[in-house]
Backbone as ProteinMPNN parsed JSONL, in Angstrom:
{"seq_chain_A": "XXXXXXXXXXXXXXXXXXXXXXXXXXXXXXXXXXXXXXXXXXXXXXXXXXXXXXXXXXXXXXXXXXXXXXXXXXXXXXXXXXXXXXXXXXXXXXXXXXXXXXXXXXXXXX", "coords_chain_A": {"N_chain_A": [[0.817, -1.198, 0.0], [0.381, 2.158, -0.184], [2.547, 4.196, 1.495], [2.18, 6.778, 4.529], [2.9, 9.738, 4.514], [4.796, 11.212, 6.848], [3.738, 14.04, 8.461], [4.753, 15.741, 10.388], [6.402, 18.597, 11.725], [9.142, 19.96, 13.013], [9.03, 22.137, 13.958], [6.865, 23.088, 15.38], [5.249, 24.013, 18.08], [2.778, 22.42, 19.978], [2.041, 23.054, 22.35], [2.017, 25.472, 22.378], [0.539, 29.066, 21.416], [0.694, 31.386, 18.876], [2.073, 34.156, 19.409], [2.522, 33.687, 21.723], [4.77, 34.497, 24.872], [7.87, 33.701, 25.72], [10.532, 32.889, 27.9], [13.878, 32.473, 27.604], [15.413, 31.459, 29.861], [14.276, 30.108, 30.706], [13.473, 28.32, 29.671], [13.695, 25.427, 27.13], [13.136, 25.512, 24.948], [13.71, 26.654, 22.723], [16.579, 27.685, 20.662], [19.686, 27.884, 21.314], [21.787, 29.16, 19.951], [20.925, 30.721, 16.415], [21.388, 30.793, 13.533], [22.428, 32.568, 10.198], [22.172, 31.301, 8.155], [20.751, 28.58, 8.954], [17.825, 29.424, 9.234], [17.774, 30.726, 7.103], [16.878, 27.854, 5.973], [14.294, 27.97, 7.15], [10.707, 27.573, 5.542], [7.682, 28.798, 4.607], [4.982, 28.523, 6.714], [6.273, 27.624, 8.603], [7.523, 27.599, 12.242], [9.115, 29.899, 14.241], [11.21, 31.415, 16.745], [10.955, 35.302, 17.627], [12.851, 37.896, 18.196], [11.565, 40.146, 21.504], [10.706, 43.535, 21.825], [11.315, 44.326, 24.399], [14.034, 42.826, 24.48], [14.786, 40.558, 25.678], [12.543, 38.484, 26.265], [10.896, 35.988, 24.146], [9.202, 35.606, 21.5], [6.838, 33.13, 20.186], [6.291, 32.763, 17.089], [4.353, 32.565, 13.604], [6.192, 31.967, 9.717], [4.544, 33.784, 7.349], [5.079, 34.59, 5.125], [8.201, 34.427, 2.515], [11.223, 35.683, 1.404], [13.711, 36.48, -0.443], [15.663, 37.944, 0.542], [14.229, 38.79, 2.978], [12.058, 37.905, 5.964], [8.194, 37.457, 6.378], [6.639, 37.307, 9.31], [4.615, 36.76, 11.346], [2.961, 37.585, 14.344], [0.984, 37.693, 16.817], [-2.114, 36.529, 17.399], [-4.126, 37.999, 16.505], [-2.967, 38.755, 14.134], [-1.159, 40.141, 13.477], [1.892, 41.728, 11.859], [5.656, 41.099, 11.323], [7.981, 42.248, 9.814], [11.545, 40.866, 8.537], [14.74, 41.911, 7.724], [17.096, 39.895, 6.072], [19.801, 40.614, 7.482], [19.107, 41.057, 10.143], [18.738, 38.401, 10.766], [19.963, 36.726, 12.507], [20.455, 37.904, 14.998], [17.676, 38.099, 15.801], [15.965, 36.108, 15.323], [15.327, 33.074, 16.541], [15.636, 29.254, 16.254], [13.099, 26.885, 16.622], [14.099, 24.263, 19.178], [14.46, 21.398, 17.374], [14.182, 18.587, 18.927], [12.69, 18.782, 21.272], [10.363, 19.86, 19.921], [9.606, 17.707, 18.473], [8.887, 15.905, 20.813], [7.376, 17.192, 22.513], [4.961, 16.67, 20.446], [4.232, 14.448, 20.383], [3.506, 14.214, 23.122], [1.69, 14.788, 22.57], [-0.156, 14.277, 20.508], [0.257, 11.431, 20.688]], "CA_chain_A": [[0.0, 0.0, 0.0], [0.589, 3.796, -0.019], [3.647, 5.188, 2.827], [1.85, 8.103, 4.875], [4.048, 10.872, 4.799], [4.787, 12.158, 8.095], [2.99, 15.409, 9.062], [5.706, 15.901, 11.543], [6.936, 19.489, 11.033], [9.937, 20.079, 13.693], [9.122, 23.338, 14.026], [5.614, 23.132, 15.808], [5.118, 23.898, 19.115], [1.294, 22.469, 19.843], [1.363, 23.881, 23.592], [2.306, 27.119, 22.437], [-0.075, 29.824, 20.415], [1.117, 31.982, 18.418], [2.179, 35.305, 20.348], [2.827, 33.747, 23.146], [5.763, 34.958, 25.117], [8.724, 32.383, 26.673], [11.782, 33.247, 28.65], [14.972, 31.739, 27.091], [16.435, 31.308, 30.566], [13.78, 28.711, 32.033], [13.005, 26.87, 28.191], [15.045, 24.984, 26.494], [12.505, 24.729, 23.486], [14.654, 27.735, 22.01], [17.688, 27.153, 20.251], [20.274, 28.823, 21.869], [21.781, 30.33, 18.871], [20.613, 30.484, 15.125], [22.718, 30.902, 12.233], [21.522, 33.017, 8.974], [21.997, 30.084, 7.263], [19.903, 28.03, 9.517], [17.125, 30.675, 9.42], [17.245, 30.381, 6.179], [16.186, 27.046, 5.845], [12.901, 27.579, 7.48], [9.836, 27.245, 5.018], [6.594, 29.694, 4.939], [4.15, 27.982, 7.477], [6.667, 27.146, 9.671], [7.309, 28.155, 13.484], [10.373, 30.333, 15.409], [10.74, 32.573, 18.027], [10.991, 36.628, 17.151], [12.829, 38.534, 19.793], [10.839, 40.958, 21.657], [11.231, 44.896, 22.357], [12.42, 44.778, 25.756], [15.099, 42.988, 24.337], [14.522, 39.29, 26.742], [11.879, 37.615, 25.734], [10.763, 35.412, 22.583], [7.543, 35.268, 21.023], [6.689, 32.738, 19.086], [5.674, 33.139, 15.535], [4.722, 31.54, 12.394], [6.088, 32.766, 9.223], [3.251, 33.936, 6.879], [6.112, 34.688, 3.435], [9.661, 34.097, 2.338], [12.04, 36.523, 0.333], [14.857, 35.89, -0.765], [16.577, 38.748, 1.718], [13.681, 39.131, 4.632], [11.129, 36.73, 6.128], [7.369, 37.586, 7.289], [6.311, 36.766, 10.975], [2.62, 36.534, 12.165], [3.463, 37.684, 15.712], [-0.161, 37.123, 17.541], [-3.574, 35.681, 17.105], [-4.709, 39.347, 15.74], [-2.199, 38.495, 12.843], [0.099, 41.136, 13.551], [3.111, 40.886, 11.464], [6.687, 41.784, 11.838], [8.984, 41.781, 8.676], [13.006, 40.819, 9.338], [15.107, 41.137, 6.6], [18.309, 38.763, 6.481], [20.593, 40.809, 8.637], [18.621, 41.069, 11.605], [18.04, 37.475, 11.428], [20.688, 35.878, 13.377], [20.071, 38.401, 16.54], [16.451, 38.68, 15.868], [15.253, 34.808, 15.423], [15.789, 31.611, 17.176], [14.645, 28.255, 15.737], [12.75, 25.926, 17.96], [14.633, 23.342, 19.539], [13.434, 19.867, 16.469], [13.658, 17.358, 19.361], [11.657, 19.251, 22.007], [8.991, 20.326, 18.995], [8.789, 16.272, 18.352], [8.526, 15.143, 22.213], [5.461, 17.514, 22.651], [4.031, 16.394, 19.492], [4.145, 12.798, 20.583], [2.611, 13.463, 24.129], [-0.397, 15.745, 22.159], [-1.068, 13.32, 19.534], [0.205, 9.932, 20.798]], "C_chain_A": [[0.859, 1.26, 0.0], [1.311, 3.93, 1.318], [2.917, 5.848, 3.16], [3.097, 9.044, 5.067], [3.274, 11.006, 6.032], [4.428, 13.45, 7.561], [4.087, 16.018, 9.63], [6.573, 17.4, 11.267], [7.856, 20.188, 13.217], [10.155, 21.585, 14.231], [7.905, 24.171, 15.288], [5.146, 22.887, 17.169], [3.565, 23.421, 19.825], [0.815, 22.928, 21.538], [1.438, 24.861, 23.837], [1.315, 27.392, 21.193], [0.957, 30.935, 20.131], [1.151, 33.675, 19.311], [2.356, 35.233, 21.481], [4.38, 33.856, 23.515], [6.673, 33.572, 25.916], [9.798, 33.564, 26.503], [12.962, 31.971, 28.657], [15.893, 31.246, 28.726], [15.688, 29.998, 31.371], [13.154, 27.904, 30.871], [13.644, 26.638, 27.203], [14.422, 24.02, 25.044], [13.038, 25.615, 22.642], [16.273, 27.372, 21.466], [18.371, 28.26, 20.743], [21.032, 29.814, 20.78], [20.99, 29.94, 17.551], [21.002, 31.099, 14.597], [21.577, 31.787, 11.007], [21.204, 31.884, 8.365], [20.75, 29.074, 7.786], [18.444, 28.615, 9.215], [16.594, 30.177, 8.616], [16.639, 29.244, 5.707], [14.758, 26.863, 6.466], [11.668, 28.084, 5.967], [8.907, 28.268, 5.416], [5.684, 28.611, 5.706], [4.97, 27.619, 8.365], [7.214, 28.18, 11.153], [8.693, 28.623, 13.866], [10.323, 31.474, 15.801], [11.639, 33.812, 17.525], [11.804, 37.276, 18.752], [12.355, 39.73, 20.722], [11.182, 42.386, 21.892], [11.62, 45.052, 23.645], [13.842, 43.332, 26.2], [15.887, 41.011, 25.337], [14.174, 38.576, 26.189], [11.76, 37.025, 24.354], [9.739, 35.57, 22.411], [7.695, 34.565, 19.631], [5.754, 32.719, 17.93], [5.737, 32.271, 14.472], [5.585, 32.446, 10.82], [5.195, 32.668, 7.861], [4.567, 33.983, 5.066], [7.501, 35.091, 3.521], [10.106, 34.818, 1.343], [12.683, 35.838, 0.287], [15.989, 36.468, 1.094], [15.394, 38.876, 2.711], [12.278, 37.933, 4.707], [9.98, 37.422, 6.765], [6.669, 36.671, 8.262], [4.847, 37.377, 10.884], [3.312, 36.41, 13.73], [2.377, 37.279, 16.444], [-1.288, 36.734, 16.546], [-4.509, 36.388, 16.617], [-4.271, 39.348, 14.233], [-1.585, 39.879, 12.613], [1.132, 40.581, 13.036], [4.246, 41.593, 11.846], [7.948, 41.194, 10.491], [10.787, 41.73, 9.124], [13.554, 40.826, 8.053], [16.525, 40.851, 7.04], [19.175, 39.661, 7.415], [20.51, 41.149, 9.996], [18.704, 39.685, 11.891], [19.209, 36.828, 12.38], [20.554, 36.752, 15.011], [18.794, 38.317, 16.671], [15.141, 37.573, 16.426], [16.116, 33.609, 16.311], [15.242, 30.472, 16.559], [14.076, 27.44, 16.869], [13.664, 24.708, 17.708], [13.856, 21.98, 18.558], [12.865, 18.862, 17.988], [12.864, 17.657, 20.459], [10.223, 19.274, 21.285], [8.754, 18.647, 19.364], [8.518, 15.649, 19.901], [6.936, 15.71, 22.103], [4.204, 17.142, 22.065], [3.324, 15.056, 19.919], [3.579, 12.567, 21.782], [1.501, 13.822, 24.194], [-0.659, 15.119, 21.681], [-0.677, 11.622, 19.725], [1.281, 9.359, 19.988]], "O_chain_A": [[2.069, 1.184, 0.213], [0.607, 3.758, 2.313], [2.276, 6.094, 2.138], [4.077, 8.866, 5.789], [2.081, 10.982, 6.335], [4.738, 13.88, 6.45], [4.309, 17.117, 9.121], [7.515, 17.259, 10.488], [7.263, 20.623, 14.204], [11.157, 22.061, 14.766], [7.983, 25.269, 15.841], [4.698, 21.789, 17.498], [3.098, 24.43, 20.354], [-0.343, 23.098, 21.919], [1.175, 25.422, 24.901], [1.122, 26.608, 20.264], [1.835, 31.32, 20.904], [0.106, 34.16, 19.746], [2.4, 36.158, 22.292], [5.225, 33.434, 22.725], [6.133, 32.664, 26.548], [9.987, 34.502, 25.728], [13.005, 30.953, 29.347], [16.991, 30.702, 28.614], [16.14, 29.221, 32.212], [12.414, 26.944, 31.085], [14.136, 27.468, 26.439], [14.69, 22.975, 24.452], [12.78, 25.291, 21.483], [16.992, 26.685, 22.192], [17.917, 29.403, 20.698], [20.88, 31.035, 20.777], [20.401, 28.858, 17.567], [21.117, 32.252, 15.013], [20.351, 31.685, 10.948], [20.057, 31.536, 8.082], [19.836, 28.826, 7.0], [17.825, 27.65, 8.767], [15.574, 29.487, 8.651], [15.729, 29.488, 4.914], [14.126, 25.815, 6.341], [12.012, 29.125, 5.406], [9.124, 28.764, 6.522], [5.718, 27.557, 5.07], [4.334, 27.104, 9.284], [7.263, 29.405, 11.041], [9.547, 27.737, 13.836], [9.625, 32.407, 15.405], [12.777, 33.626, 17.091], [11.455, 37.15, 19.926], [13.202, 40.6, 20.522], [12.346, 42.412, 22.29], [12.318, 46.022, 23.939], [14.353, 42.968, 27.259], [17.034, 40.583, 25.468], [14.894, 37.837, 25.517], [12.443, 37.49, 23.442], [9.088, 35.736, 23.442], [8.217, 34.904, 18.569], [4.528, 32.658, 18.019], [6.633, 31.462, 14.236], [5.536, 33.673, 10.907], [5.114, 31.578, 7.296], [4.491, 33.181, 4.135], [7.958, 35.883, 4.346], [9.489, 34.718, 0.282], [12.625, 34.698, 0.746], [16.559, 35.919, 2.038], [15.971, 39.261, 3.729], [11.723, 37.337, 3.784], [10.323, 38.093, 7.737], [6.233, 35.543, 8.033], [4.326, 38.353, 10.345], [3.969, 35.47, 14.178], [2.675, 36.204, 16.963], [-1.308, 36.666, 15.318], [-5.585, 35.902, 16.268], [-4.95, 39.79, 13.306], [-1.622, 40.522, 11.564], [1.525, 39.447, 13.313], [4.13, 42.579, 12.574], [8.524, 40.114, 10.361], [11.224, 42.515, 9.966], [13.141, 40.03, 7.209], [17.078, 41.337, 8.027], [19.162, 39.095, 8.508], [21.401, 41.435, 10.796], [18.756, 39.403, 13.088], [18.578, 36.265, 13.276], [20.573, 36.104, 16.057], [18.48, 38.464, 17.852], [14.165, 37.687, 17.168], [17.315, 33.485, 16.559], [14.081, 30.705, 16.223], [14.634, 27.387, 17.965], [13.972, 24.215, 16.622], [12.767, 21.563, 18.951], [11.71, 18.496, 18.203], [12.16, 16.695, 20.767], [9.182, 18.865, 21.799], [7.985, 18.267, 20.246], [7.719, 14.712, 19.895], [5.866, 15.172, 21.816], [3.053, 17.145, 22.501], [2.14, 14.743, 19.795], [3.135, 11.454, 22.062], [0.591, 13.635, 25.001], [-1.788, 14.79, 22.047], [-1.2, 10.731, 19.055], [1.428, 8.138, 19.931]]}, "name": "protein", "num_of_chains": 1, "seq": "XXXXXXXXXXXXXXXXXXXXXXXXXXXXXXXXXXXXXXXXXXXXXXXXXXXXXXXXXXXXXXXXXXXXXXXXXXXXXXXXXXXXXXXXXXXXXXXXXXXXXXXXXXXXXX"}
């Protein structure tokens, strides 16, 4: 028969909404750094954390469209966006931690 592709998108936090805020010092679903390059490999629909104006916090975001040079963020659940282009991104973004995203996935959906 037919393989199912995995769904499984390493990016997808399912106990976090979008806009919600985390503190890099007590979650270790944040990648501690992220690379342009890295960055760049994320995909439009997929999930990483924006860093906030007072300069601390994360908020995580999906992103809504992909340039070449800047990426758009969907910051909350209002669909607020927040455009980055490539040389912010290595201070600006974080990727989510893959093997944290897949634990959670696996104790939301089994």
């Amino acid at each position: 028969g037919k393989r199912k592709l995995s769904s499984t998108n390493c990016t997808f936090l399912p106990h976090l909404a979008v806009g919600e805020t985390v503190n890099p010092r007590d979650d270790v679903i944040i990648q501690e750094r992220s690379t342009s390059t890295e960055i760049n490999s994320l995909q439009t629909h997929d999930f990483a954390f924006i860093l906030r104006s007072d300069g601390q916090s994360w908020t995580y975001a999906i992103i809504a469209d992909r340039q070449t040079d800047s990426i758009l963020f969907v910051v909350d659940t209002k669909g607020s966006t927040k455009r980055l282009s490539r040389k912010y991104w290595s201070t600006f973004v974080r990727l989510v931690n893959p093997l944290k995203a897949i634990l959670y996935q696996s104790r939301m959906f089994g």
